Coordinates of C-alpha atoms in Angstrom, one line a residue:
M173 CA 30.8 -9.7 12.0
S174 CA 28.6 -10.1 15.1
T175 CA 25.0 -9.2 15.3
R176 CA 25.8 -6.6 17.9
D177 CA 28.3 -4.9 15.5
D178 CA 25.6 -5.0 12.8
I179 CA 23.1 -3.2 15.0
S180 CA 25.6 -0.6 16.3
N181 CA 27.5 0.2 13.1
N182 CA 25.8 -1.0 9.9
I183 CA 22.1 -0.3 10.5
D184 CA 20.7 2.7 8.7
W185 CA 19.8 4.6 11.9
L186 CA 18.1 7.5 10.0
T187 CA 15.5 5.1 8.7
V188 CA 15.1 3.6 12.1
M189 CA 14.5 7.1 13.6
L190 CA 12.0 7.9 10.9
F191 CA 10.2 4.6 11.6
F192 CA 9.8 5.3 15.3
F193 CA 9.0 9.0 14.9
I194 CA 6.2 8.2 12.5
A195 CA 4.9 5.3 14.6
L196 CA 4.9 7.5 17.8
L197 CA 3.2 10.4 16.0
G198 CA 0.6 7.9 14.7
W199 CA 0.1 6.6 18.3
M200 CA -0.5 10.1 19.6
N201 CA -3.1 10.8 16.8
I202 CA -4.8 7.5 17.4
F203 CA -5.4 8.8 21.0
A204 CA -6.6 12.1 19.6
A205 CA -9.1 10.3 17.3
V206 CA -10.8 8.5 20.2
Y207 CA -10.3 11.1 23.0
D208 CA -13.3 12.1 25.1
E209 CA -12.5 15.0 27.5
S210 CA -15.5 14.3 29.7
A211 CA -14.3 10.7 30.4
N212 CA -10.9 11.8 31.8
Q213 CA -9.0 9.5 29.5
N214 CA -5.3 9.1 29.2
I215 CA -3.2 7.8 26.3
F216 CA -2.1 4.6 28.1
D217 CA -5.7 3.5 28.8
M218 CA -5.8 -0.2 27.6
S219 CA -9.5 0.1 26.9
L220 CA -8.7 2.7 24.2
N221 CA -7.2 2.1 20.7
S222 CA -4.2 4.2 21.8
G223 CA -3.5 1.8 24.8
R224 CA -3.7 -1.3 22.6
Q225 CA -1.6 0.4 19.9
L226 CA 1.1 0.9 22.5
I227 CA 1.1 -2.9 23.1
F228 CA 1.4 -3.4 19.3
L229 CA 4.4 -1.0 19.3
G230 CA 6.1 -2.9 22.1
S231 CA 5.6 -6.2 20.3
S232 CA 6.9 -4.7 17.1
I233 CA 10.2 -4.0 18.8
I234 CA 10.4 -7.7 19.8
L235 CA 9.8 -8.6 16.1
I236 CA 12.4 -6.1 15.0
I237 CA 15.0 -7.6 17.4
A238 CA 14.2 -11.1 16.1
I239 CA 14.7 -9.9 12.5
M240 CA 18.0 -8.4 13.4
V241 CA 19.2 -11.5 15.2
V242 CA 18.4 -13.9 12.4
D243 CA 21.1 -14.4 9.8
Y244 CA 20.5 -12.2 6.7
K245 CA 20.8 -15.2 4.4
F246 CA 17.7 -16.7 6.0
Y247 CA 15.4 -14.4 4.1
D248 CA 16.8 -15.5 0.7
T249 CA 17.0 -19.2 1.7
F250 CA 13.5 -19.5 3.1
G251 CA 11.8 -16.9 0.9
Y252 CA 9.6 -19.4 -0.9
F253 CA 8.8 -21.2 2.3
I254 CA 7.6 -18.0 4.0
Y255 CA 5.6 -17.2 0.9
G256 CA 4.0 -20.6 0.8
G257 CA 3.2 -20.4 4.5
I258 CA 1.4 -17.1 4.1
I259 CA -0.5 -18.5 1.0
F260 CA -1.7 -21.3 3.2
L261 CA -2.9 -18.8 5.9
L262 CA -4.7 -16.8 3.2
V263 CA -6.6 -20.0 2.1
F264 CA -7.2 -21.0 5.7
V265 CA -8.6 -17.7 6.7
L266 CA -10.9 -17.7 3.7
L267 CA -12.3 -21.0 4.9
F268 CA -12.3 -20.5 8.7
G269 CA -11.7 -16.8 9.3
R270 CA -14.1 -14.3 10.8
E271 CA -15.9 -11.8 8.7
V272 CA -15.4 -8.1 9.8
A273 CA -16.9 -5.2 7.8
G274 CA -17.7 -7.4 4.9
S275 CA -14.2 -9.0 4.6
K276 CA -13.5 -12.6 5.7
S277 CA -9.8 -11.7 6.4
W278 CA -9.4 -12.2 10.1
F279 CA -8.3 -14.9 12.6
E280 CA -9.8 -14.3 16.0
L281 CA -7.4 -15.4 18.8
G282 CA -9.1 -14.6 22.0
P283 CA -9.2 -10.8 22.4
M284 CA -6.9 -10.3 19.5
R285 CA -7.5 -10.4 15.7
L286 CA -4.8 -11.2 13.1
Q287 CA -5.1 -10.3 9.4
P288 CA -2.8 -12.6 7.3
S289 CA -3.1 -10.3 4.3
E290 CA -1.0 -7.7 6.0
F291 CA 1.9 -10.2 6.2
A292 CA 1.4 -11.4 2.6
K293 CA 3.0 -8.2 1.4
F294 CA 6.5 -8.9 2.8
A295 CA 6.2 -12.6 1.9
T296 CA 5.4 -11.7 -1.7
A297 CA 8.2 -9.2 -1.8
L298 CA 10.6 -12.0 -0.6
A299 CA 9.4 -14.5 -3.2
V300 CA 9.6 -11.9 -6.0
A301 CA 13.2 -10.9 -4.9
K302 CA 14.2 -14.6 -4.7
Y303 CA 12.9 -15.5 -8.1
M304 CA 14.3 -12.4 -9.8
S305 CA 17.7 -13.0 -8.3
S306 CA 17.8 -16.7 -9.3
S307 CA 20.5 -17.9 -11.7
G308 CA 19.6 -17.4 -15.3
F309 CA 16.7 -15.1 -14.7
R310 CA 15.9 -12.8 -17.6
I311 CA 12.9 -10.5 -17.2
D312 CA 12.5 -10.1 -21.0
R313 CA 11.4 -13.7 -21.3
L314 CA 7.6 -14.2 -21.4
S315 CA 7.8 -17.4 -19.3
K316 CA 9.6 -15.5 -16.5
Q317 CA 7.1 -12.7 -16.6
V318 CA 4.2 -15.2 -16.3
V319 CA 5.8 -16.7 -13.2
L320 CA 6.3 -13.2 -11.7
F321 CA 2.7 -12.2 -12.2
A322 CA 1.6 -15.6 -10.8
I323 CA 3.7 -14.9 -7.6
V324 CA 2.0 -11.5 -7.2
G325 CA -1.4 -12.5 -8.5
T326 CA -2.0 -15.5 -6.2
P327 CA -2.2 -13.6 -2.9
A328 CA -4.1 -10.8 -4.6
I329 CA -6.8 -13.2 -5.9
L330 CA -7.1 -14.9 -2.5
I331 CA -7.5 -11.5 -0.8
I332 CA -10.1 -10.5 -3.4
L333 CA -12.0 -13.7 -2.5
Q334 CA -11.9 -12.6 1.1
G335 CA -13.8 -9.4 0.1
D336 CA -10.8 -7.1 0.6
T337 CA -10.4 -5.5 -2.8
G338 CA -8.5 -2.5 -1.4
T339 CA -5.6 -4.6 0.0
A340 CA -5.5 -6.7 -3.2
L341 CA -4.9 -3.6 -5.3
V342 CA -1.6 -3.1 -3.4
Y343 CA -0.1 -5.9 -5.5
S344 CA -0.5 -4.0 -8.7
I345 CA 2.3 -1.8 -7.6
F346 CA 4.8 -4.6 -8.2
V347 CA 4.7 -3.6 -11.8
L348 CA 6.9 -0.7 -10.9
V349 CA 9.5 -3.1 -9.4
F350 CA 9.4 -5.2 -12.6
F351 CA 9.9 -2.0 -14.7
R352 CA 12.8 -0.9 -12.5
E353 CA 14.5 -4.3 -13.2
G354 CA 14.2 -4.1 -16.9
M355 CA 10.7 -5.1 -18.0
S356 CA 9.3 -3.3 -21.0
P357 CA 7.4 -0.2 -20.1
I358 CA 4.5 -1.3 -22.3
L359 CA 2.6 -2.8 -19.4
L360 CA 3.1 0.3 -17.3
I361 CA 1.8 2.5 -20.2
L362 CA -1.1 0.2 -20.8
G363 CA -2.0 0.3 -17.1
I364 CA -1.9 4.1 -16.9
A365 CA -3.9 4.3 -20.2
S366 CA -6.5 1.9 -18.8
A367 CA -6.9 4.0 -15.7
I368 CA -7.3 7.2 -17.7
I369 CA -9.9 5.5 -19.9
F370 CA -11.7 4.1 -16.8
V371 CA -12.0 7.6 -15.3
L372 CA -13.0 9.2 -18.5
T373 CA -15.7 6.5 -19.0
L374 CA -17.1 7.4 -15.5
L375 CA -16.9 11.2 -16.1
V376 CA -18.4 11.3 -19.6
S377 CA -22.0 10.2 -19.4
N378 CA -22.5 10.0 -23.2
H379 CA -20.0 7.4 -24.4
L380 CA -20.6 8.4 -28.0
Y381 CA -18.1 11.3 -27.5
L382 CA -15.5 8.9 -26.3
Y383 CA -15.9 6.7 -29.4
I384 CA -15.7 9.8 -31.7
G385 CA -12.5 10.7 -29.8
I386 CA -11.0 7.2 -30.4
V387 CA -11.8 7.4 -34.1
V388 CA -10.2 10.9 -34.4
L389 CA -7.1 9.9 -32.5
G390 CA -6.8 6.7 -34.6
A391 CA -7.1 8.7 -37.8
I392 CA -4.5 11.2 -36.7
S393 CA -2.2 8.4 -35.7
I394 CA -2.5 6.7 -39.1
L395 CA -1.8 10.0 -40.9
L396 CA 1.3 10.6 -38.8
I397 CA 2.8 7.2 -39.7
K398 CA 5.6 7.9 -42.2
K399 CA 5.8 4.5 -43.8
K400 CA 2.3 3.1 -43.8
T401 CA 2.1 -0.7 -43.8
I402 CA -0.8 -3.0 -43.3
K403 CA 0.7 -4.1 -40.0
K404 CA 1.1 -0.6 -38.6
V405 CA -2.4 0.5 -39.6
G406 CA -3.8 -2.8 -38.2
L407 CA -2.1 -2.2 -34.8
V408 CA -3.7 1.3 -34.6
I409 CA -7.1 -0.2 -35.5
A410 CA -6.6 -3.0 -33.0
G411 CA -5.7 -0.5 -30.3
G412 CA -8.8 1.5 -31.0
L413 CA -11.0 -1.7 -30.7
I414 CA -9.3 -2.6 -27.5
V415 CA -10.0 0.8 -26.0
S416 CA -13.6 0.6 -27.1
G417 CA -13.9 -2.8 -25.4
V418 CA -12.5 -1.3 -22.2
I419 CA -15.2 1.4 -22.3
V420 CA -17.9 -1.2 -22.8
S421 CA -16.5 -3.4 -20.0
V422 CA -16.4 -0.5 -17.5
D423 CA -20.2 -0.3 -17.4
Y424 CA -20.5 -4.0 -17.1
V425 CA -18.0 -4.2 -14.2
I426 CA -19.6 -1.3 -12.3
S427 CA -23.2 -2.5 -12.8
D428 CA -22.8 -6.3 -12.6
V429 CA -19.5 -7.2 -10.9
L430 CA -19.0 -4.6 -8.1
K431 CA -21.0 -4.9 -4.9
P432 CA -23.3 -2.0 -4.0
H433 CA -20.9 -0.5 -1.4
Q434 CA -18.1 -0.7 -4.0
Q435 CA -20.3 1.1 -6.5
N436 CA -21.0 3.8 -4.0
R437 CA -17.2 4.3 -3.5
I438 CA -16.9 5.0 -7.2
K439 CA -19.8 7.3 -7.1
A440 CA -18.4 9.2 -4.2
L441 CA -15.1 9.7 -6.1
I442 CA -16.8 11.0 -9.2
N443 CA -19.5 13.1 -7.5
P444 CA -19.3 13.2 -3.7
D445 CA -21.9 16.0 -3.6
G446 CA -24.4 13.9 -5.4
D447 CA -25.5 12.3 -2.1
P448 CA -23.7 14.0 0.7
L449 CA -25.7 12.3 3.4
G450 CA -25.3 8.8 1.8
Y451 CA -22.5 7.5 -0.3
G452 CA -20.7 10.8 -0.2
W453 CA -20.7 11.2 3.6
N454 CA -17.3 9.7 4.4
V455 CA -15.3 11.8 1.8
T456 CA -17.4 14.9 2.5
Q457 CA -16.8 14.8 6.2
S458 CA -13.2 13.9 5.8
K459 CA -12.6 17.0 3.6
I460 CA -14.5 19.2 6.1
A461 CA -12.3 17.9 8.9
I462 CA -9.1 18.5 7.1
G463 CA -10.2 21.9 5.7
S464 CA -11.4 23.1 9.1
G465 CA -7.9 22.9 10.5
G466 CA -6.7 25.9 8.6
F467 CA -3.0 26.7 8.7
S468 CA -2.0 25.6 12.2
G469 CA -5.0 23.5 13.3
K470 CA -7.4 23.6 16.2
G471 CA -4.8 22.1 18.6
F472 CA -4.0 18.6 20.0
L473 CA -7.2 16.9 21.2
K474 CA -9.3 19.9 20.1
G475 CA -10.8 18.4 16.8
T476 CA -14.6 18.8 16.8
Q477 CA -15.2 16.6 13.7
T478 CA -13.3 13.9 15.5
K479 CA -15.0 14.3 18.9
F480 CA -18.5 14.1 17.5
D481 CA -17.8 11.1 15.2
F482 CA -18.6 12.8 12.0
V483 CA -15.7 11.0 10.2
P484 CA -15.9 7.2 10.3
A485 CA -12.9 4.9 10.9
Q486 CA -11.1 7.9 12.4
S487 CA -8.2 6.0 13.9
T488 CA -7.7 3.6 11.0
D489 CA -8.5 4.5 7.3
F490 CA -9.1 8.2 8.0
I491 CA -6.4 8.9 10.6
F492 CA -5.0 11.7 8.4
C493 CA -8.1 13.7 9.1
T494 CA -7.0 14.1 12.7
I495 CA -3.7 15.6 11.5
G496 CA -5.5 18.0 9.2
E497 CA -8.0 19.1 11.7
E498 CA -5.8 19.4 14.9
H499 CA -2.5 20.4 13.3
G500 CA -3.7 22.1 10.1
W501 CA -1.9 22.6 6.9
F502 CA 1.5 22.9 8.6
G503 CA 1.0 19.6 10.5
S504 CA -0.1 17.9 7.4
L505 CA 2.9 19.1 5.5
V506 CA 5.2 17.9 8.2
T507 CA 3.5 14.5 8.3
I508 CA 3.7 14.1 4.5
G509 CA 7.3 15.3 4.6
L510 CA 8.2 12.5 7.1
F511 CA 6.7 9.9 4.8
V512 CA 8.4 11.3 1.8
A513 CA 11.7 11.3 3.7
L514 CA 11.2 7.6 4.6
L515 CA 10.3 6.7 1.0
L516 CA 13.4 8.5 -0.4
R517 CA 15.5 6.8 2.3
I518 CA 14.2 3.4 1.3
I519 CA 14.8 4.0 -2.4
H520 CA 18.4 5.2 -1.5
I521 CA 18.9 1.9 0.5
A522 CA 17.5 -0.2 -2.4
E523 CA 19.7 1.5 -5.0
R524 CA 23.0 1.0 -3.1
Q525 CA 22.5 -2.8 -2.8
K526 CA 25.1 -5.0 -4.7
W527 CA 23.0 -8.1 -4.4
R528 CA 20.0 -8.2 -6.7
F529 CA 17.9 -10.0 -4.1
S530 CA 18.3 -7.0 -1.7
R531 CA 17.7 -4.5 -4.4
V532 CA 14.5 -6.0 -5.7
Y533 CA 13.2 -6.5 -2.2
G534 CA 14.1 -2.9 -1.4
Y535 CA 12.2 -1.5 -4.3
S536 CA 9.2 -3.7 -3.4
V537 CA 9.3 -2.2 0.1
A538 CA 9.4 1.3 -1.4
C539 CA 6.5 0.6 -3.8
I540 CA 4.3 -0.9 -1.1
F541 CA 4.9 2.0 1.3
F542 CA 4.3 4.5 -1.5
F543 CA 1.0 2.9 -2.6
H544 CA -0.4 2.9 1.0
F545 CA 0.8 6.4 1.6
A546 CA -0.5 7.9 -1.6
V547 CA -3.8 6.1 -1.7
N548 CA -4.7 6.5 2.0
I549 CA -4.1 10.3 2.0
G550 CA -5.6 10.6 -1.5
M551 CA -8.9 8.9 -0.4
T552 CA -9.2 11.3 2.6
I553 CA -9.2 14.3 0.3
G554 CA -11.3 12.8 -2.5
L555 CA -8.6 11.9 -5.0
F556 CA -9.0 8.2 -4.7
P557 CA -12.0 6.0 -3.9
V558 CA -12.3 4.8 -0.3
I559 CA -10.8 1.3 -0.5
G560 CA -9.9 0.8 3.1
I561 CA -6.2 0.6 3.4
P562 CA -4.2 2.0 6.3
L563 CA -1.6 4.7 6.5
P564 CA 1.7 2.9 7.1
L565 CA 2.9 2.9 10.8
F566 CA 0.2 5.5 11.5
S567 CA -3.2 3.9 11.5
Y568 CA -4.5 1.8 14.4
G569 CA -4.0 -2.0 14.0
G570 CA -1.6 -4.6 15.2
S571 CA -1.5 -6.6 12.0
S572 CA -0.8 -3.5 9.9
L573 CA 2.0 -2.3 12.2
W574 CA 3.6 -5.7 12.5
G575 CA 3.4 -6.2 8.8
F576 CA 5.1 -2.9 7.9
S577 CA 7.7 -3.3 10.7
I578 CA 8.7 -6.7 9.3
L579 CA 8.7 -5.4 5.7
L580 CA 11.0 -2.5 6.6
F581 CA 13.4 -4.1 9.0
I582 CA 14.1 -7.1 6.8
L583 CA 15.4 -4.6 4.3
L584 CA 17.5 -2.9 7.0
K585 CA 18.9 -6.3 8.0
L586 CA 19.8 -7.0 4.4
D587 CA 21.3 -3.5 4.0
S588 CA 23.5 -4.0 7.1
H589 CA 25.4 -6.7 5.1
R590 CA 25.5 -4.9 1.8
T591 CA 29.4 -4.7 1.9
Q592 CA 29.6 -8.5 2.4
V593 CA 27.6 -9.5 -0.7
L594 CA 29.3 -9.1 -4.0
V595 CA 27.0 -11.0 -6.3
H596 CA 24.5 -9.3 -8.6

């Protein structure tokens, strides 16, 4: 089947339309975020973020065409090579990159900056998919799980060393992919439990209450065991000791491991009103901007919080504030609806794959998009700490837009050949 037939007949055009609609909507809101009425600006002005974003959109189309032209087997055959190349770039940028906003994550190429960590996501997804689809792979084997976590953990550690903890956290979402493919849910449960314990430790100032709660829950658990054995009781006690250790470690991590600006992000999440002019400023102003939009918003290019620069990083991390302020609750609902529709479509595409490589890659794409979408919007309304990750296809930035475009259209390329691949 020719490439032209692939594009015209087998590509999931609904996903393509959602991609371009979200990207164009983001482009318009990037302009709204930087618009100055007194300067007589227009959306195509190359001195503005909106003008530069248009160039990124155009170059994304070139990348998309290249992806669709390349044979679909290329992504499986060269998955490890692509992954290795990106790992090399992550090491290289750590040594020779430019530091921006506290993160040494950027190559500066004349007037353009390139962030390799944005491309590491699709490269890691390819490597994970290739390994999990290899002959004889069984996810219930510890040795296989160790390799999987090494594949995911290597770029995450390098990105942490660059000072970009927020982007590194994205890689934790691969646990959902492993769970979908048959890994025991125990890791997922432990992760959720650890997150709950972490939040409780921050919320409850007197940790004695937490220790009392652990003892009570442990005692109840032992009483509920029908056939008590030393092993079962020992597991309950060991679990209680581990949870107690987590509580102790939280204080150490926050006080001695996290940098001051990271500590402030945690404080802003727990109590943004504690210092509204200091560490709570970003979240407080973000919520004011979103809330001020009411039901239908103030109108396109009419956002006052945006115009007077009350909200920082308005066209990047806090782009959703522009939607909330200028288009209100209704506009926010439509935007969220578009992202949910895209996520559901990606999951549908992943689920219909006959080839395990395509299916694993598809779920990796869905999980990465979901993490960015949920956390970015969550941090603008105070549900998550401000960790500095973009809203997919929406936030300003070439590396981000290119990375998500490659991530999604590799999946669409693989999906266009789903009827030709019969292996699992």
